[in-house]
Amino acid sequence: IEKAAALIDQDRASPIGYNLLGLGYMALNNVDAARSNFRRAIDLDNNFNQGRINLAKLELKTGNHNEAVRTLNDILAKDEGYIPAYEQLYEMARSSGDMIAAERYLVTATLAKPDLVSVHEKLAGFYFEESNFEKAKSLGQKMVQAFPENPLSYKILGKAQLMLEEYEAARDNLLKSKSLNKRDSEVYVMLARAYSQTDETDKARPLLKDGLKFATDIWPLQIELINLAKTDGDYDGSRLVVNQLKLDPSTRAEAFLLEGKLFLEQGRRDEAIQSYQSAAKAGARSDLVMAGLNQANAAGETLPD
C-alpha cells in the first residue's frame, strides 16, 4: 500500500498506482477501499482492463457473481481478444460446476486468439481433467496443424492417443515431441508407457535413463524406472535406482517404501518388511509404512513385534 501510494504521488494520472492500491486493500479485506481504487483506475483509463479484472475478482470474492460476470463481459465487448477475461470466466464457471460454460469460454478464447498456444494448452488440460480424450485428441490434431514446430502440439495429441489406447500413434507423436524438447519429463514417462504397450518394452528403460540427462524434473523418470520392473522384469535395475534415491535425504524415506514394494512383487517378504521398517526410521508417513507391512502380513508372513 505504501509503494502504491508513492506511485500515485509520482503520477496521479496513471491507473497503475490506484490498481496496486486496490490490490493491497483487497488483500486486507477492505472491500470498499479496494473497489474505490479499482474504479478510480478504470476512470483514469477506460482501456485499463487489468483494473476491471481485479474489480471482477473483488466482486466474486464478496459474492456478487452477476456483477463480476458483467464486468468481465464489459471487457470482452470492447476487446474480444482479451484472454484474461475468458480465463477468469472459465475459472468462475468451473468453480460453480458449469463445465459446459467453462468449455465454451476456453473454446471462444482459442477462436479469439488462434495463434496463442497457451490458450489451447489450457483447453487441452480441461479436456484431460474431464477425461474427454476424444476432444483432447481432436484439439491436438488441430494444434499439430496450427503449431507444427511446437512440442506441446505432439505431446497433447500423443497423450490423448495414449489414453485412448492408440499406442502406436501415441508413440510416434510423443517421439516427435521429445525430438523438439528433450526437457519435458512427462513426455519421457508417457513414451515409456507407449513402448510397453507396443512390444517395445526393451526401449523403455534406456529411454528413461537417457531422459535423466536432459529432463528438468528427473523424479518422475526415476519413479517410472522403478515401476518398470513390473513389465520388463528388471528388478535389479529398478533397485539400482532405489539405491541412488537412498543417498539423498530428501528421497530416502520414499526410496525404502519403493524398495519394499519391489520386494513384495518378487515375493521376498522378509526383505520387504525390513525395507518398510527402514522407511519408518527415515521418516516415511506412518500410514504408508503400515499399509506396506499389512500387505506383507496378508501375503502370509508373520510380522515381528
C-alpha atoms as one frame of an Amber mdcrd trajectory, in Angstrom:
protein
   0.000   0.000   0.000   2.857   2.375   0.817   4.552   1.704  -2.523   1.242
   2.131  -4.364   0.683   5.470  -2.636   4.193   6.556  -3.674   3.377   5.700
  -7.303   0.205   7.760  -7.114   2.172  10.719  -5.759   4.540  10.442  -8.705
   1.757  10.348 -11.313  -1.847  10.893 -10.329  -2.978  10.480 -13.932  -1.726
   6.875 -14.121  -4.094   3.989 -13.271  -1.238   1.705 -12.151  -0.850   3.094
  -8.633  -4.592   3.008  -7.954  -4.811  -0.567  -9.245  -1.986  -1.662  -6.940
  -3.581   0.205  -4.053  -6.812  -1.675  -4.742  -4.964  -4.982  -4.622  -3.450
  -4.045  -1.282  -6.811  -3.176   0.214  -8.373  -6.334  -1.259  -5.698  -8.406
   0.498  -6.708  -6.679   3.737 -10.402  -7.388   3.046 -11.154  -3.653   2.894
 -13.727  -4.102   0.140 -14.915  -0.505  -0.152 -11.401   0.933  -0.415 -10.371
  -1.752  -2.907 -13.448  -1.187  -5.087 -12.967   2.596  -4.989  -9.374   2.360
  -6.168 -10.100  -0.139  -8.938 -12.858   2.140 -10.230 -10.537   5.143  -9.996
  -8.002   3.276 -12.143 -10.678   2.497 -14.738 -11.933   6.101 -14.719  -8.413
   7.311 -15.465  -8.018   4.859 -18.357 -11.144   3.241 -19.742  -8.969   0.674
 -21.546  -7.185  -0.429 -18.365  -8.563  -3.955 -18.413  -6.334  -5.163 -15.600
  -8.310  -2.935 -13.250 -11.577  -4.454 -14.477 -10.222  -7.988 -13.990  -9.309
  -7.140 -10.399 -12.672  -5.484  -9.841 -14.369  -8.648 -11.104 -12.277 -10.758
  -8.724 -13.293  -8.449  -5.868 -16.981  -8.738  -6.732 -16.659 -12.508  -6.936
 -14.876 -12.589  -3.593 -17.740 -10.687  -1.976 -20.418 -12.910  -3.518 -21.508
 -10.562  -6.335 -21.242 -13.204  -9.055 -23.507 -11.434 -11.554 -21.611  -8.165
 -11.177 -18.325  -9.992 -11.726 -19.639 -11.555 -14.935 -20.973  -8.204 -16.119
 -17.592  -6.559 -15.513 -15.788  -9.258 -17.493 -18.297  -9.083 -20.323 -17.745
  -5.314 -20.452 -14.094  -6.034 -21.218 -14.917  -8.501 -23.980 -17.460  -6.134
 -25.510 -14.598  -3.721 -26.140 -11.805  -6.223 -26.716 -12.915  -9.729 -27.663
  -9.306 -10.880 -27.710  -8.542 -10.090 -24.058  -7.695 -13.599 -22.871  -7.516
 -12.934 -19.092 -11.258 -12.152 -19.162 -12.051 -15.524 -20.763  -9.756 -17.277
 -18.283 -11.482 -15.623 -15.325 -14.919 -16.515 -16.699 -13.669 -20.082 -17.193
 -12.466 -20.333 -13.600 -15.775 -18.957 -12.324 -17.828 -21.391 -14.391 -15.639
 -24.284 -13.336 -15.839 -23.442  -9.652 -19.627 -23.299  -9.909 -19.750 -26.700
 -11.631 -20.898 -25.419 -15.029 -18.498 -27.387 -17.217 -20.417 -26.619 -20.412
 -19.910 -22.893 -19.904 -16.305 -23.460 -18.808 -15.518 -25.271 -22.050 -17.348
 -22.630 -24.082 -15.255 -19.814 -22.631 -11.994 -21.558 -23.488 -13.133 -22.571
 -26.971 -14.168 -18.963 -27.613 -10.770 -17.831 -26.381  -8.989 -20.118 -28.856
 -11.108 -18.655 -31.650 -10.387 -15.118 -30.494  -6.627 -15.785 -30.334  -5.969
 -18.718 -32.687  -2.198 -18.119 -32.612  -1.885 -18.251 -28.812  -0.600 -21.693
 -27.792  -1.191 -21.192 -24.058  -4.973 -20.959 -24.504  -5.028 -24.207 -26.465
  -2.929 -25.795 -23.729  -5.439 -24.670 -21.084  -8.318 -26.128 -23.114  -6.419
 -29.410 -23.508  -5.850 -29.504 -19.748  -9.573 -29.064 -19.212 -10.367 -31.960
 -21.553  -7.892 -34.247 -19.763  -9.317 -33.304 -16.360 -12.773 -34.154 -17.664
 -11.485 -37.420 -19.208 -12.758 -36.235 -22.581  -9.919 -37.790 -24.527 -11.617
 -37.678 -27.934 -11.908 -33.899 -27.733  -8.339 -33.672 -26.470  -7.237 -35.734
 -29.456  -9.165 -33.530 -31.876  -7.635 -30.422 -30.317  -4.167 -31.986 -30.506
  -4.647 -32.708 -34.216  -5.627 -29.084 -34.806  -2.608 -27.908 -32.844  -0.271
 -30.067 -34.922  -1.636 -28.294 -37.999  -1.513 -24.825 -36.448   1.746 -25.180
 -34.471   3.830 -27.853 -36.263   7.085 -26.738 -34.640   5.758 -26.688 -31.082
   6.472 -29.832 -28.998   3.307 -29.209 -26.974   1.139 -29.986 -30.027   2.525
 -33.512 -30.366   2.557 -34.015 -26.614  -1.167 -33.249 -26.295  -2.041 -35.418
 -29.278   0.184 -38.261 -28.063  -1.191 -38.097 -24.530  -4.778 -38.260 -25.807
  -3.950 -41.216 -28.048  -2.242 -42.973 -25.149  -5.386 -42.579 -23.035  -7.466
 -43.876 -25.958  -5.145 -46.918 -26.240  -3.944 -45.871 -29.690  -0.453 -46.823
 -28.658   1.468 -46.791 -31.939   0.142 -43.365 -32.903   0.839 -42.116 -29.365
   4.397 -43.429 -29.559   5.056 -41.633 -32.856   3.703 -38.291 -31.676   5.489
 -38.469 -28.324   8.742 -39.235 -30.143   8.170 -36.103 -32.233   7.506 -34.071
 -29.100  10.707 -35.371 -27.498  12.727 -34.529 -30.592  11.560 -30.911 -30.267
  12.025 -30.682 -26.486  14.203 -33.087 -24.502  13.478 -31.431 -21.160   9.851
 -32.494 -20.629   9.835 -35.364 -18.127   6.149 -36.151 -18.722   6.864 -36.944
 -22.367   9.550 -39.479 -21.396   7.187 -41.193 -18.947   4.315 -41.369 -21.445
   6.612 -42.589 -24.216   7.974 -45.336 -21.952   4.419 -46.471 -21.286   3.645
 -46.420 -25.010   6.692 -48.617 -25.625   5.411 -51.045 -23.008   2.175 -51.378
 -24.997   3.762 -51.767 -28.443   6.003 -54.763 -27.731   8.988 -52.426 -27.370
   9.466 -52.717 -23.622  13.206 -53.086 -24.159  13.305 -49.439 -25.297  11.570
 -48.036 -22.211  14.386 -48.294 -19.666  17.126 -46.885 -21.970  14.771 -44.041
 -22.884  14.187 -43.102 -19.250  17.887 -43.356 -18.396  18.664 -41.061 -21.300
  15.994 -38.659 -20.087  17.784 -38.321 -16.750  20.472 -36.352 -18.605  18.072
 -33.817 -20.075  14.763 -33.593 -18.204  14.171 -30.609 -15.954  12.470 -32.786
 -13.322  14.019 -36.255 -13.102  11.891 -37.528 -10.179   9.024 -38.825 -12.394
  11.578 -40.623 -14.555  13.167 -42.260 -11.515   9.775 -43.449 -10.271   8.931
 -44.815 -13.715  12.280 -46.623 -13.881  11.475 -48.314 -10.569   7.927 -49.241
 -11.553   9.131 -50.543 -14.916  10.200 -53.775 -13.244   6.553 -54.853 -13.400
   6.751 -55.019 -17.187  10.411 -55.627 -18.058  11.215 -57.833 -15.056  14.475
 -55.993 -14.378  14.204 -55.772 -10.601  17.953 -55.337 -10.210  17.829 -52.285
 -12.476  14.928 -50.845 -10.508  16.675 -51.405  -7.182  19.730 -49.631  -8.565
  17.594 -46.510  -8.958  16.189 -47.051  -5.460  19.705 -47.185  -4.031  20.542
 -43.913  -5.738  17.472 -42.307  -4.158  18.550 -43.563  -0.732  21.638 -41.356
  -0.958  19.549 -38.180  -0.949  17.986 -37.376   2.456  15.007 -35.772   0.726
  14.096 -39.010  -1.100  15.474 -41.603   1.333  12.154 -42.456   3.005  10.339
 -42.744  -0.334  13.144 -44.955  -1.648  12.688 -47.507   1.157   8.918 -47.561
   0.530   9.516 -48.241  -3.156  12.081 -50.916  -2.308   9.563 -52.645  -0.058
   7.074 -52.631  -2.901   9.607 -54.194  -5.265  10.478 -56.936  -2.782   6.786
 -57.733  -2.268   6.264 -58.072  -6.015   9.045 -60.650  -6.026   7.607 -62.474
  -3.021  10.596 -61.534  -0.857   8.514 -60.688   2.211  11.245 -60.635   4.886
  13.271 -58.151   2.878  10.126 -56.123   2.174   9.446 -55.891   5.908  12.994
 -54.681   6.529  12.586 -52.014   3.851   9.334 -50.732   5.350  10.913 -50.639
   8.802  13.829 -48.660   7.344  11.312 -46.317   5.699   9.766 -45.652   9.105
  13.175 -44.837  10.578  13.853 -42.497   7.640  10.676 -40.533   8.391   8.144
 -42.008   5.976   4.461 -41.447   6.664   3.264 -43.972   9.211   0.120 -44.840
   7.233   2.202 -45.741   4.163   4.553 -47.843   6.257   1.666 -49.684   7.917
  -0.026 -50.253   4.562   3.131 -51.923   3.277   3.596 -54.011   6.410  -0.053
 -55.069   6.333   0.334 -56.110   2.717   3.358 -58.201   3.635   1.418 -59.736
   6.511  -1.517 -60.550   4.251   0.891 -62.312   1.917   1.492 -64.909   4.601
   4.422 -63.753   6.677   4.200 -63.265  10.428   5.316 -59.738  11.235   7.845
 -59.146  14.011   6.764 -57.077  17.029
